PDB file of C-alpha atoms and ligand atoms in Angstrom:
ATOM      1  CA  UNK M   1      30.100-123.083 -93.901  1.00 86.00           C
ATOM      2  CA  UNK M   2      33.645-121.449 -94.165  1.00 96.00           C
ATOM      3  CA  UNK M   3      35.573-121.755 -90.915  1.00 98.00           C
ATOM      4  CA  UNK M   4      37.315-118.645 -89.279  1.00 98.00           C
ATOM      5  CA  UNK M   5      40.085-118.374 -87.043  1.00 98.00           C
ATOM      6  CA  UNK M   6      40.381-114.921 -85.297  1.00 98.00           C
ATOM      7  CA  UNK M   7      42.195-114.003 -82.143  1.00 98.00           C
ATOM      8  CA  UNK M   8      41.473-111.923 -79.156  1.00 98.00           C
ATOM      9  CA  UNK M   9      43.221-108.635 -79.311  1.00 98.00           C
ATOM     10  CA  UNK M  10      46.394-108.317 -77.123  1.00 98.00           C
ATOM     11  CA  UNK M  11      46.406-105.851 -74.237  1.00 98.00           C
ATOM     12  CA  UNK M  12      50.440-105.208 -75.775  1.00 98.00           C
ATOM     13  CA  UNK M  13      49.125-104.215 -79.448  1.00 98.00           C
ATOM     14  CA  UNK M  14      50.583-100.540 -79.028  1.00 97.00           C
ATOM     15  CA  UNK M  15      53.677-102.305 -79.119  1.00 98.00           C
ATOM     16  CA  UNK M  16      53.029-103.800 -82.569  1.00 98.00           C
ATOM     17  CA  UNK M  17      55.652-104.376 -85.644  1.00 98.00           C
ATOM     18  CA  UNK M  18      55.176-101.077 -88.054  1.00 98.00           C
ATOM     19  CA  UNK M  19      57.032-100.692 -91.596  1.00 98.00           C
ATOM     20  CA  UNK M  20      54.912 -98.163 -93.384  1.00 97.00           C
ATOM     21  CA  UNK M  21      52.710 -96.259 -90.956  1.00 95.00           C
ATOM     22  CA  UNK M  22      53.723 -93.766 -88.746  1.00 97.00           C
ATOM     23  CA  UNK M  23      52.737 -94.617 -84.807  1.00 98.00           C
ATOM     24  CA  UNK M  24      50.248 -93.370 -83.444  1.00 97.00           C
ATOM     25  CA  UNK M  25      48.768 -94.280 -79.890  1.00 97.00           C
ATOM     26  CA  UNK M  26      46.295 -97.051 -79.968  1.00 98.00           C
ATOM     27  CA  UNK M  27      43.026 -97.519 -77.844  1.00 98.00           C
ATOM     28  CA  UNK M  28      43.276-101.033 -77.207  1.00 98.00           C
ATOM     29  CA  UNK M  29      39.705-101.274 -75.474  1.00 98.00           C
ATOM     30  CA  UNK M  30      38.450 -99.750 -78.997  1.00 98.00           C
ATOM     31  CA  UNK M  31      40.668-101.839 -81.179  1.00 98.00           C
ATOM     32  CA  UNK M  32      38.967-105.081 -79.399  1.00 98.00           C
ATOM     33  CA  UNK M  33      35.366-103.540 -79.554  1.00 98.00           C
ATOM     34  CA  UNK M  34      35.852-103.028 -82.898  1.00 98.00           C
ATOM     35  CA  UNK M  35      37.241-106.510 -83.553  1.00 98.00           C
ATOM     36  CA  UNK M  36      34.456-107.920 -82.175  1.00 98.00           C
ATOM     37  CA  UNK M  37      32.381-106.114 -84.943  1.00 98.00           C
ATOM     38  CA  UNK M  38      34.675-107.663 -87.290  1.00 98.00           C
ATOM     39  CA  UNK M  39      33.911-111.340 -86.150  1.00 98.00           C
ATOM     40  CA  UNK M  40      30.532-110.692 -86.111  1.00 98.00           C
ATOM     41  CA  UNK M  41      30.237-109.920 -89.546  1.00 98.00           C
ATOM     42  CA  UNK M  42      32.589-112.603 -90.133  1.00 98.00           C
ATOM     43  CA  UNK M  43      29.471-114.723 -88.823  1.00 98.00           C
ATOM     44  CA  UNK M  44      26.833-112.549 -90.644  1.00 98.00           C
ATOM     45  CA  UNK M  45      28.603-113.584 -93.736  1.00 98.00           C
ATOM     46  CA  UNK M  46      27.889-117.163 -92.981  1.00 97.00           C
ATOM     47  CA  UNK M  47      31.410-118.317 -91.181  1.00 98.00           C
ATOM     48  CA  UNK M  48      31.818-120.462 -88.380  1.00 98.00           C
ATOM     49  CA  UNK M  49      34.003-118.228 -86.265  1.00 98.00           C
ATOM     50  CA  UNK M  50      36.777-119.660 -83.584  1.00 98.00           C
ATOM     51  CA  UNK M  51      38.528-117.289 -81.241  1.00 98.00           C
ATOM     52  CA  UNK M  52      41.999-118.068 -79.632  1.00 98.00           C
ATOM     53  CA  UNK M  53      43.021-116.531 -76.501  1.00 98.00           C
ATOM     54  CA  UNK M  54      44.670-113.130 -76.812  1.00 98.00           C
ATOM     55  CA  UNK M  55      48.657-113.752 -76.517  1.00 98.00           C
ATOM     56  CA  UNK M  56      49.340-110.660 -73.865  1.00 97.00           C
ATOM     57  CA  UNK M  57      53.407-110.472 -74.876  1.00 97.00           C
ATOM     58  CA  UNK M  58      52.543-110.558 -78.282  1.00 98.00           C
ATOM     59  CA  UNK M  59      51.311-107.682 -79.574  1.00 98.00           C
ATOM     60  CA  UNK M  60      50.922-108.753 -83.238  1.00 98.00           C
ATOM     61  CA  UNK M  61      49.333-112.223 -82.764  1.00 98.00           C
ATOM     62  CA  UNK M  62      45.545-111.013 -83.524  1.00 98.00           C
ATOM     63  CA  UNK M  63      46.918-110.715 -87.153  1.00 98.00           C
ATOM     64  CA  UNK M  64      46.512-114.735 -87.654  1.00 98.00           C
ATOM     65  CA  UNK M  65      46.836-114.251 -91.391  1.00 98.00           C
ATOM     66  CA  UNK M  66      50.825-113.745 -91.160  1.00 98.00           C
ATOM     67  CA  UNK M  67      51.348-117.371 -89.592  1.00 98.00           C
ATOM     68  CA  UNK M  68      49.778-119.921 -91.725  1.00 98.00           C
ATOM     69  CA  UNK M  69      48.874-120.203 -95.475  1.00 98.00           C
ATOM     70  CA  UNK M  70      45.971-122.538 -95.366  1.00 98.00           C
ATOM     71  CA  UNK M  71      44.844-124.731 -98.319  1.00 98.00           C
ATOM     72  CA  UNK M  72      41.857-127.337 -99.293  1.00 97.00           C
ATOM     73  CA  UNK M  73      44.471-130.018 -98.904  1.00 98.00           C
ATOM     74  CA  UNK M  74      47.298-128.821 -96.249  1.00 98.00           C
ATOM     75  CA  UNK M  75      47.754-126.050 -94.316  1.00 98.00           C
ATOM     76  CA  UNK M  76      51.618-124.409 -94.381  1.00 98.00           C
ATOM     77  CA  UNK M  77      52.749-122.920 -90.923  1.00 98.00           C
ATOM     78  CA  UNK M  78      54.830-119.768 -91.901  1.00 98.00           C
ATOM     79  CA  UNK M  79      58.151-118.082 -90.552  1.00 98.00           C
ATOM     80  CA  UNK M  80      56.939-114.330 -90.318  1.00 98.00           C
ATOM     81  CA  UNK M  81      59.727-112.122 -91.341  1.00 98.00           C
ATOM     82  CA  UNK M  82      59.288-110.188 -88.177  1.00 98.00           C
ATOM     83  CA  UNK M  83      61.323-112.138 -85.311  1.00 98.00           C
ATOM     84  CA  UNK M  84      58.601-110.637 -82.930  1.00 98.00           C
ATOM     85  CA  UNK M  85      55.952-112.448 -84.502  1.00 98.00           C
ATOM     86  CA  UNK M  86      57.586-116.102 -84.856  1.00 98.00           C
ATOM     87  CA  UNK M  87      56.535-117.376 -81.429  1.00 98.00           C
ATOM     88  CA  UNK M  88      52.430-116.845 -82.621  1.00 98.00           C
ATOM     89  CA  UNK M  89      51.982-120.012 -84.525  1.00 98.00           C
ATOM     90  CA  UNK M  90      52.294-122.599 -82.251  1.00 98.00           C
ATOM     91  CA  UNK M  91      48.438-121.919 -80.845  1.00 98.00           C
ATOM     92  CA  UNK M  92      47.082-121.268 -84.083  1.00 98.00           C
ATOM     93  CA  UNK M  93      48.718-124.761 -85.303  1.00 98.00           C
ATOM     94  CA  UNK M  94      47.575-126.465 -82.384  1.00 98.00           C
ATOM     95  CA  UNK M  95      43.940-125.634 -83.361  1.00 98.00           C
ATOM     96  CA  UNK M  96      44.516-125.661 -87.477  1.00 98.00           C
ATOM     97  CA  UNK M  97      45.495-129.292 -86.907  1.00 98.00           C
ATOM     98  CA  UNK M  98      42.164-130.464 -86.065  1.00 97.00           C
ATOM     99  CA  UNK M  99      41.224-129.086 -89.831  1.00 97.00           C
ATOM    100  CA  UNK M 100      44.400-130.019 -92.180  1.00 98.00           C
ATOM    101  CA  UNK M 101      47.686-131.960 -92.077  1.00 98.00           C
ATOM    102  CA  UNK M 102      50.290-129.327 -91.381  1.00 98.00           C
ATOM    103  CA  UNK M 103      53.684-128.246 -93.093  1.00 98.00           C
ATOM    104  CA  UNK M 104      56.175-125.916 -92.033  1.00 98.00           C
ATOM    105  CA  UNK M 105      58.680-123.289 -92.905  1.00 98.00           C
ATOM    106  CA  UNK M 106      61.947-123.733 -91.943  1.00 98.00           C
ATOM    107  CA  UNK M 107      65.081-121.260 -91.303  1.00 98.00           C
ATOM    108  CA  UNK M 108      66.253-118.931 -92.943  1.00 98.00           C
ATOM    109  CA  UNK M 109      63.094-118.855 -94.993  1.00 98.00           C
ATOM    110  CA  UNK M 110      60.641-116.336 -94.246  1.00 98.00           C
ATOM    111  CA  UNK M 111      57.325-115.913 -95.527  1.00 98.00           C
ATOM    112  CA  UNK M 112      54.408-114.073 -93.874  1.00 98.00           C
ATOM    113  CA  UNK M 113      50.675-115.151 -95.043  1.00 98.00           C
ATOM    114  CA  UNK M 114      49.832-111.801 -95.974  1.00 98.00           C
ATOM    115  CA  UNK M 115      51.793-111.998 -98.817  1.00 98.00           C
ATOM    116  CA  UNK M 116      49.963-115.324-100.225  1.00 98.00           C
ATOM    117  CA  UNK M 117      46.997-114.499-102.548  1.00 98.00           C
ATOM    118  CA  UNK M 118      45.205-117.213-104.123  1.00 98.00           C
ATOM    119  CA  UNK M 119      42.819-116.938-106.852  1.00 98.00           C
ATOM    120  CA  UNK M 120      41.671-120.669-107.543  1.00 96.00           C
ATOM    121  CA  UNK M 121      44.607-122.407-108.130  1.00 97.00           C
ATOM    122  CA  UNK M 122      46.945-119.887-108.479  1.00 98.00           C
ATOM    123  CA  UNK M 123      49.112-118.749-105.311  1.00 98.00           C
ATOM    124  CA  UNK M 124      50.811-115.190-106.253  1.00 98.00           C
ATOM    125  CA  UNK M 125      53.535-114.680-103.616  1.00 98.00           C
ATOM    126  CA  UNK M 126      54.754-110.974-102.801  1.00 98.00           C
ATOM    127  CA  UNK M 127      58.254-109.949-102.724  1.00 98.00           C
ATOM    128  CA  UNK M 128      58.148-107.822 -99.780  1.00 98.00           C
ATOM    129  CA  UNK M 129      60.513-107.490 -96.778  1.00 98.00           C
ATOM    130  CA  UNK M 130      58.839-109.961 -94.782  1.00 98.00           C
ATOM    131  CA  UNK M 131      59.033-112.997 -97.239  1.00 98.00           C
ATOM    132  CA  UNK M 132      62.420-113.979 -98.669  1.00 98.00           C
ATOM    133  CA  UNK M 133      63.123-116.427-101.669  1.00 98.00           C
ATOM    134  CA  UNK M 134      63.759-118.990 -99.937  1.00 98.00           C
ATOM    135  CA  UNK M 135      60.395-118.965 -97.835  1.00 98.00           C
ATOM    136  CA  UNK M 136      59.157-119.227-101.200  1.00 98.00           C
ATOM    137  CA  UNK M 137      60.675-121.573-102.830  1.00 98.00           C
ATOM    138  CA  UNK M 138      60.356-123.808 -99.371  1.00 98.00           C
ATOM    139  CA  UNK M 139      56.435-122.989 -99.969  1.00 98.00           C
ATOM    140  CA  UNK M 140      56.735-124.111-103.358  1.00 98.00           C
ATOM    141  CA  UNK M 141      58.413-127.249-102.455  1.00 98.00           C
ATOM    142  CA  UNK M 142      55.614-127.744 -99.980  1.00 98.00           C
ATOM    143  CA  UNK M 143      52.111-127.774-101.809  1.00 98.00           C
ATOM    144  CA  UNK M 144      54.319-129.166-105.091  1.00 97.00           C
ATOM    145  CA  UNK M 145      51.863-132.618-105.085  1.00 98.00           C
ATOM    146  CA  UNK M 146      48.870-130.612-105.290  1.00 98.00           C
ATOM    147  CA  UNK M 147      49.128-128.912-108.315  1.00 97.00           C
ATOM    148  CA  UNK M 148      48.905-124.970-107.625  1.00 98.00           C
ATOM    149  CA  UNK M 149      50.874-122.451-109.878  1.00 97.00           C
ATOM    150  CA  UNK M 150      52.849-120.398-107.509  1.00 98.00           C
ATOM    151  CA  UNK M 151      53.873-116.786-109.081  1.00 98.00           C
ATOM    152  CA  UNK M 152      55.811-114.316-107.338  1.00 98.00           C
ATOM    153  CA  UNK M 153      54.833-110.879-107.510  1.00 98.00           C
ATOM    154  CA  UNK M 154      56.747-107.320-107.244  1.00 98.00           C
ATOM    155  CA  UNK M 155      55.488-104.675-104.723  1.00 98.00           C
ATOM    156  CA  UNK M 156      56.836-101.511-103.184  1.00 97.00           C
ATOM    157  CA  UNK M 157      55.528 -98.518-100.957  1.00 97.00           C
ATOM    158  CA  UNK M 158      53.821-101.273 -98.774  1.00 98.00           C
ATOM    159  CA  UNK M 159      53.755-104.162 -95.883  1.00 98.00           C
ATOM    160  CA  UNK M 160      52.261-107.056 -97.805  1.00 98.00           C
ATOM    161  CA  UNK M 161      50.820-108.293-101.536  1.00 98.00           C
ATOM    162  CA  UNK M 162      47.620-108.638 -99.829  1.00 98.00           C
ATOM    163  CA  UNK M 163      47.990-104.529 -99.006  1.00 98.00           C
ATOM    164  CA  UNK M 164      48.322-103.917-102.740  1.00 98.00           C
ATOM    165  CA  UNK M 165      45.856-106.422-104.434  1.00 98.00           C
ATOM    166  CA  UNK M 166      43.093-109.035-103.035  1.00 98.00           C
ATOM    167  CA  UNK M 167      40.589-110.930-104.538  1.00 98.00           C
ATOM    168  CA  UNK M 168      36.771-109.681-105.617  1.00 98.00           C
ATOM    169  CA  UNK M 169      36.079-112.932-107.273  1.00 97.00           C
ATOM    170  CA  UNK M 170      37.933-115.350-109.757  1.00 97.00           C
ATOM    171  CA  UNK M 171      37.884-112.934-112.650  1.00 97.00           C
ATOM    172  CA  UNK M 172      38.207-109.879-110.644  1.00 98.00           C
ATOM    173  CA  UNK M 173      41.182-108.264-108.607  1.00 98.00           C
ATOM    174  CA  UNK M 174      40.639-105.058-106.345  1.00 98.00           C
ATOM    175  CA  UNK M 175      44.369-103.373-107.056  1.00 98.00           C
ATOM    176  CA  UNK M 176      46.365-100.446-105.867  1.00 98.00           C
ATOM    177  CA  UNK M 177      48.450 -99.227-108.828  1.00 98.00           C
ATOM    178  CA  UNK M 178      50.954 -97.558-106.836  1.00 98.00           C
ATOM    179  CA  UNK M 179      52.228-100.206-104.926  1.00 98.00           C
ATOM    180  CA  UNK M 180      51.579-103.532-107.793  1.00 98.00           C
ATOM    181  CA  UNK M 181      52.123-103.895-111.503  1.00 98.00           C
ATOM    182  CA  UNK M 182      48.572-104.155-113.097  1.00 98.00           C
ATOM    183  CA  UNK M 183      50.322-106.317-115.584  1.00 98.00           C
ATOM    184  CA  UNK M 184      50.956-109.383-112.794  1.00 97.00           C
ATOM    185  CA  UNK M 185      47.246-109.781-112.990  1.00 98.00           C
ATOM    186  CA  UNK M 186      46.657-109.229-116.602  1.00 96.00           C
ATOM    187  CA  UNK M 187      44.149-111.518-117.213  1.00 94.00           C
ATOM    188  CA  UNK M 188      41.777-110.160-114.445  1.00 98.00           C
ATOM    189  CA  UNK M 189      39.317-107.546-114.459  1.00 98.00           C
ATOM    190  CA  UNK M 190      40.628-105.080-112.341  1.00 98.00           C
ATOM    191  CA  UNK M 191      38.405-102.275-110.307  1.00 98.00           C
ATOM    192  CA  UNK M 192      41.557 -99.902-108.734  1.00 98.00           C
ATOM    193  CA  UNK M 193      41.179 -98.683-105.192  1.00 98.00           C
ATOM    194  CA  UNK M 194      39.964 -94.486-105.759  1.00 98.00           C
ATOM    195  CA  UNK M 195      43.539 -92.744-105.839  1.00 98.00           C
ATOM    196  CA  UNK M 196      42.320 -90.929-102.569  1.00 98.00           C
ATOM    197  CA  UNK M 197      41.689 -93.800-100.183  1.00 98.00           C
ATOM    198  CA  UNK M 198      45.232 -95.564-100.086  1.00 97.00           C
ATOM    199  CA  UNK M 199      44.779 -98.561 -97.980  1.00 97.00           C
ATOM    200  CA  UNK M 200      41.442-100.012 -99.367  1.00 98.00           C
ATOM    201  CA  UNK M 201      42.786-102.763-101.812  1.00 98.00           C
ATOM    202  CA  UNK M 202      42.463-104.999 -98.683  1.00 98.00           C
ATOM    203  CA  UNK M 203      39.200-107.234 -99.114  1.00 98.00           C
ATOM    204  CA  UNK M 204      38.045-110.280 -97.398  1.00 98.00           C
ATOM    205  CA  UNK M 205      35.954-112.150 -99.989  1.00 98.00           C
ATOM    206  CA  UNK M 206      33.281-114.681 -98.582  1.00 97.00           C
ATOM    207  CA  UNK M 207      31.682-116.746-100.942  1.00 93.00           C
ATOM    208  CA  UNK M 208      30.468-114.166-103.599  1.00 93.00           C
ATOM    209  CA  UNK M 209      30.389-111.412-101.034  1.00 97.00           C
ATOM    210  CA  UNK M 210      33.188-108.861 -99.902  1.00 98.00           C
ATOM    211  CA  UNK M 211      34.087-107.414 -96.513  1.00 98.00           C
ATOM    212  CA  UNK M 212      35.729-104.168 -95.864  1.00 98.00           C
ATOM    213  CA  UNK M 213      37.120-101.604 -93.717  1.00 98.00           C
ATOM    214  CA  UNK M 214      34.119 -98.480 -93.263  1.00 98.00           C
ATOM    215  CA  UNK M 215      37.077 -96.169 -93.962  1.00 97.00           C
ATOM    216  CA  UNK M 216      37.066 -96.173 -97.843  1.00 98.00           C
ATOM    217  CA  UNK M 217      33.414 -95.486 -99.065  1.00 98.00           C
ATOM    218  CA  UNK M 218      34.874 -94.396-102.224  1.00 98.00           C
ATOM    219  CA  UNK M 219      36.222 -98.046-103.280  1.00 98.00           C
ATOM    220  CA  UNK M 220      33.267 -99.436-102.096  1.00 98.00           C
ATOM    221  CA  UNK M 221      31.005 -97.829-104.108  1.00 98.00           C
ATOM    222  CA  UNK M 222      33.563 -98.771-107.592  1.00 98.00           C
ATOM    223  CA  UNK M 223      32.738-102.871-105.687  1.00 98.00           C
ATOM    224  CA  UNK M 224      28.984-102.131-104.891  1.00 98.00           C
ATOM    225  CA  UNK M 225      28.667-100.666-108.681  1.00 98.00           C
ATOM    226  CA  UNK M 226      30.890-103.646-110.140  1.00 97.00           C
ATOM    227  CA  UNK M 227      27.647-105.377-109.010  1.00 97.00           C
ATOM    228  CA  UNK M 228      29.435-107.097-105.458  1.00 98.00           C
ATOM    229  CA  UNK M 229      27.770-106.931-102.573  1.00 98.00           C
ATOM    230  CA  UNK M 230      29.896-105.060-100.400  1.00 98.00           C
ATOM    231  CA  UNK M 231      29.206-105.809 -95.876  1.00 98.00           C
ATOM    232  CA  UNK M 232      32.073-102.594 -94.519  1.00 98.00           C
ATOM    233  CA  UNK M 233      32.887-102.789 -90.366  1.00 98.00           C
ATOM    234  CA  UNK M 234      35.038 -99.726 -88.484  1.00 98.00           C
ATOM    235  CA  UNK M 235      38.564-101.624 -88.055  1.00 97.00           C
ATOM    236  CA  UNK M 236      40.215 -98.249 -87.946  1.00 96.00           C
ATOM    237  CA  UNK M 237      42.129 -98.696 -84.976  1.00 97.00           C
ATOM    238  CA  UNK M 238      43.639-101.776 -85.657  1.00 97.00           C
ATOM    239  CA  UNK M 239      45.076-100.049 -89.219  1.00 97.00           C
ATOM    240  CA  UNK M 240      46.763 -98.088 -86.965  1.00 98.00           C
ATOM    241  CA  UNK M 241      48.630-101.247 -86.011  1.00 98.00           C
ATOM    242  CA  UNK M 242      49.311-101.574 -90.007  1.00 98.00           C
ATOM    243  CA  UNK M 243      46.275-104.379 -89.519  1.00 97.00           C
ATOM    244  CA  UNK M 244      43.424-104.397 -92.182  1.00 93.00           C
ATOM    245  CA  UNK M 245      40.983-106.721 -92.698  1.00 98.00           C
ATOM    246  CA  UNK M 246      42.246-110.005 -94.008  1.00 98.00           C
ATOM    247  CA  UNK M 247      45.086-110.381 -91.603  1.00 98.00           C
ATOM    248  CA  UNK M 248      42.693-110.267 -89.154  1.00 98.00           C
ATOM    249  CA  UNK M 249      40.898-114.055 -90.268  1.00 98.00           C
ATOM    250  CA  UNK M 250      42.046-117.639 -91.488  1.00 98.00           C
ATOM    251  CA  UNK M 251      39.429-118.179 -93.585  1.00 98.00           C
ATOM    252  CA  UNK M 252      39.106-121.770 -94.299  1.00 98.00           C
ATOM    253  CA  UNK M 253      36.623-124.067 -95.926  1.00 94.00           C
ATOM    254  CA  UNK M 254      35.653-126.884 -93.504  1.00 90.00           C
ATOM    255  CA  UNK M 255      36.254-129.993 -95.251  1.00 82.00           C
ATOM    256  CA  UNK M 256      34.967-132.563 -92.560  1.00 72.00           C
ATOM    257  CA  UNK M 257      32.219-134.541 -93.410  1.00 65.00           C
TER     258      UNK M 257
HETATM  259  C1  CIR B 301      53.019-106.280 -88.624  1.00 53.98           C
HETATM  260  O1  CIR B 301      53.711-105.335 -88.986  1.00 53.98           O
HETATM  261  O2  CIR B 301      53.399-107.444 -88.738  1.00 53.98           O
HETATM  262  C2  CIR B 301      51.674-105.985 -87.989  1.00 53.98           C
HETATM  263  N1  CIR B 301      51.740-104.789 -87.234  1.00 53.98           N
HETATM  264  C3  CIR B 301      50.602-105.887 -89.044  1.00 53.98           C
HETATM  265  C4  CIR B 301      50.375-107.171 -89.780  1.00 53.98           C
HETATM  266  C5  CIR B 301      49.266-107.077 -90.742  1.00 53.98           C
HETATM  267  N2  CIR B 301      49.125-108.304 -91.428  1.00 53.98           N
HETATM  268  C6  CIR B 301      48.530-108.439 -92.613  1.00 53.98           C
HETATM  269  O3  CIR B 301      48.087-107.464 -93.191  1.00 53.98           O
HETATM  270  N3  CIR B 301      48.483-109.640 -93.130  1.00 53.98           N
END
């Protein structure tokens, strides 16, 4: 059973970090109702879900994704590029710990974990404002003993890789053309997000199943007739925070006996 560690939604997430959305007010109450939803189809999809207190002067820190990049082997704390958002690790490393040994970012790299896509053994890094070279390279450096071929990966018009291009399974990439080069995943089948419905390259895959935001029925129905089984939840108010619906999970396969 996959492990997943959410968070709580903080009472300051109006407050959030935005790059590419315009603000817009938030209804916090809504934005945790609706997170709730999302953890419970976290569970329906067969994952063991944890919950960490909500961090009320942090108004990012329900986006869990950004602070760790977690592998079968080791689990890498990050340095998110946003200063804001550097003091959410130390809870979600406190718990992580239980699960892997842990590594760590140093300064002045930066690297947020929505940037980090793996697809088996491949990690494909995004070049976006939130993850420098050297947050890379330090990630590199990192994970070197255990074999994974780390690529890095243009993007523009967008927060993170992981907004441009997830995974659908190992042979099959749900992409964005306008904000990643189809050519950096070449050798996958890829289904494109319908030109109307921006945001929807942003997948969690479970096992052989997907889950998505309600908000792009369009894409779903290229996933549901690429013959994936598609489970959607209403997350809309946390995209207002620039959230979707990976950031929202450390998804994790529980390696204890
Ligand atoms: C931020 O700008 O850092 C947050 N408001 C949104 C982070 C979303 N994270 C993700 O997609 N991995």
């Amino acid at each position: 059973m996959p492990i997943a560690i959410t968070r709580e939604v903080s009472p300051s997430l109006g407050a959030c970090e935005l790059s590419f959305v315009p603000r817009t007010p938030i209804d916090v109450t809504l934005a945790a109702t609706q997170h709730r939803g999302y953890q419970r189809a976290l569970a329906s999809l067969g994952c063991k879900v944890l919950v960490l207190d909500a961090e009320a002067d942090m108004p990012d820190a329900v986006f869990v994704e950004d602070v760790a990049v977690v592998l079968d082997e080791v689990a890498v704390m990050t340095r998110p590029g946003a200063e804001s958002r550097r003091g959410e690790g130390a809870s979600v490393a406190e718990l992580l710990q239980r699960y892997r040994p842990l590594r760590a970012i140093q300064a002045p790299g930066t690297l947020d974990g929505g940037d980090v896509l793996r697809i088996g053994r491949t990690l494909y890094v995004g070049q976006s404002a939130r993850s420098n070279a050297e947050g890379v390279a330090q990630l590199q450096a990192l994970i070197a003993e255990f074999g994974y071929d780390v690529r890095t990966v243009p993007i523009h018009g967008c927060l993170h890789l992981k907004s441009s291009v997830t995974a659908l399974r190992d042979d099959t990439v749900l992409l964005q053309p306008a904000w990643v080069d189809r050519a950096a995943f070449a050798g996958y089948r890829i289904i494109e997000v319908d030109p109307s419905e921006e945001h929807a390259a942003n997948v969690v895959r479970v096992g052989d199943e997907v889950l998505m935001s309600a908000c792009f029925p369009l894409t779903r129905q290229r996933i549901v007739d690429a013959g994936i089984a598609v489970t959607t939840v209403d997350v809309s108010e946390l995209q207002k925070a620039e959230g979707a619906v990976t950031c929202c999970s450390l998804l994790l396969k529980d390696t204890q006996p």
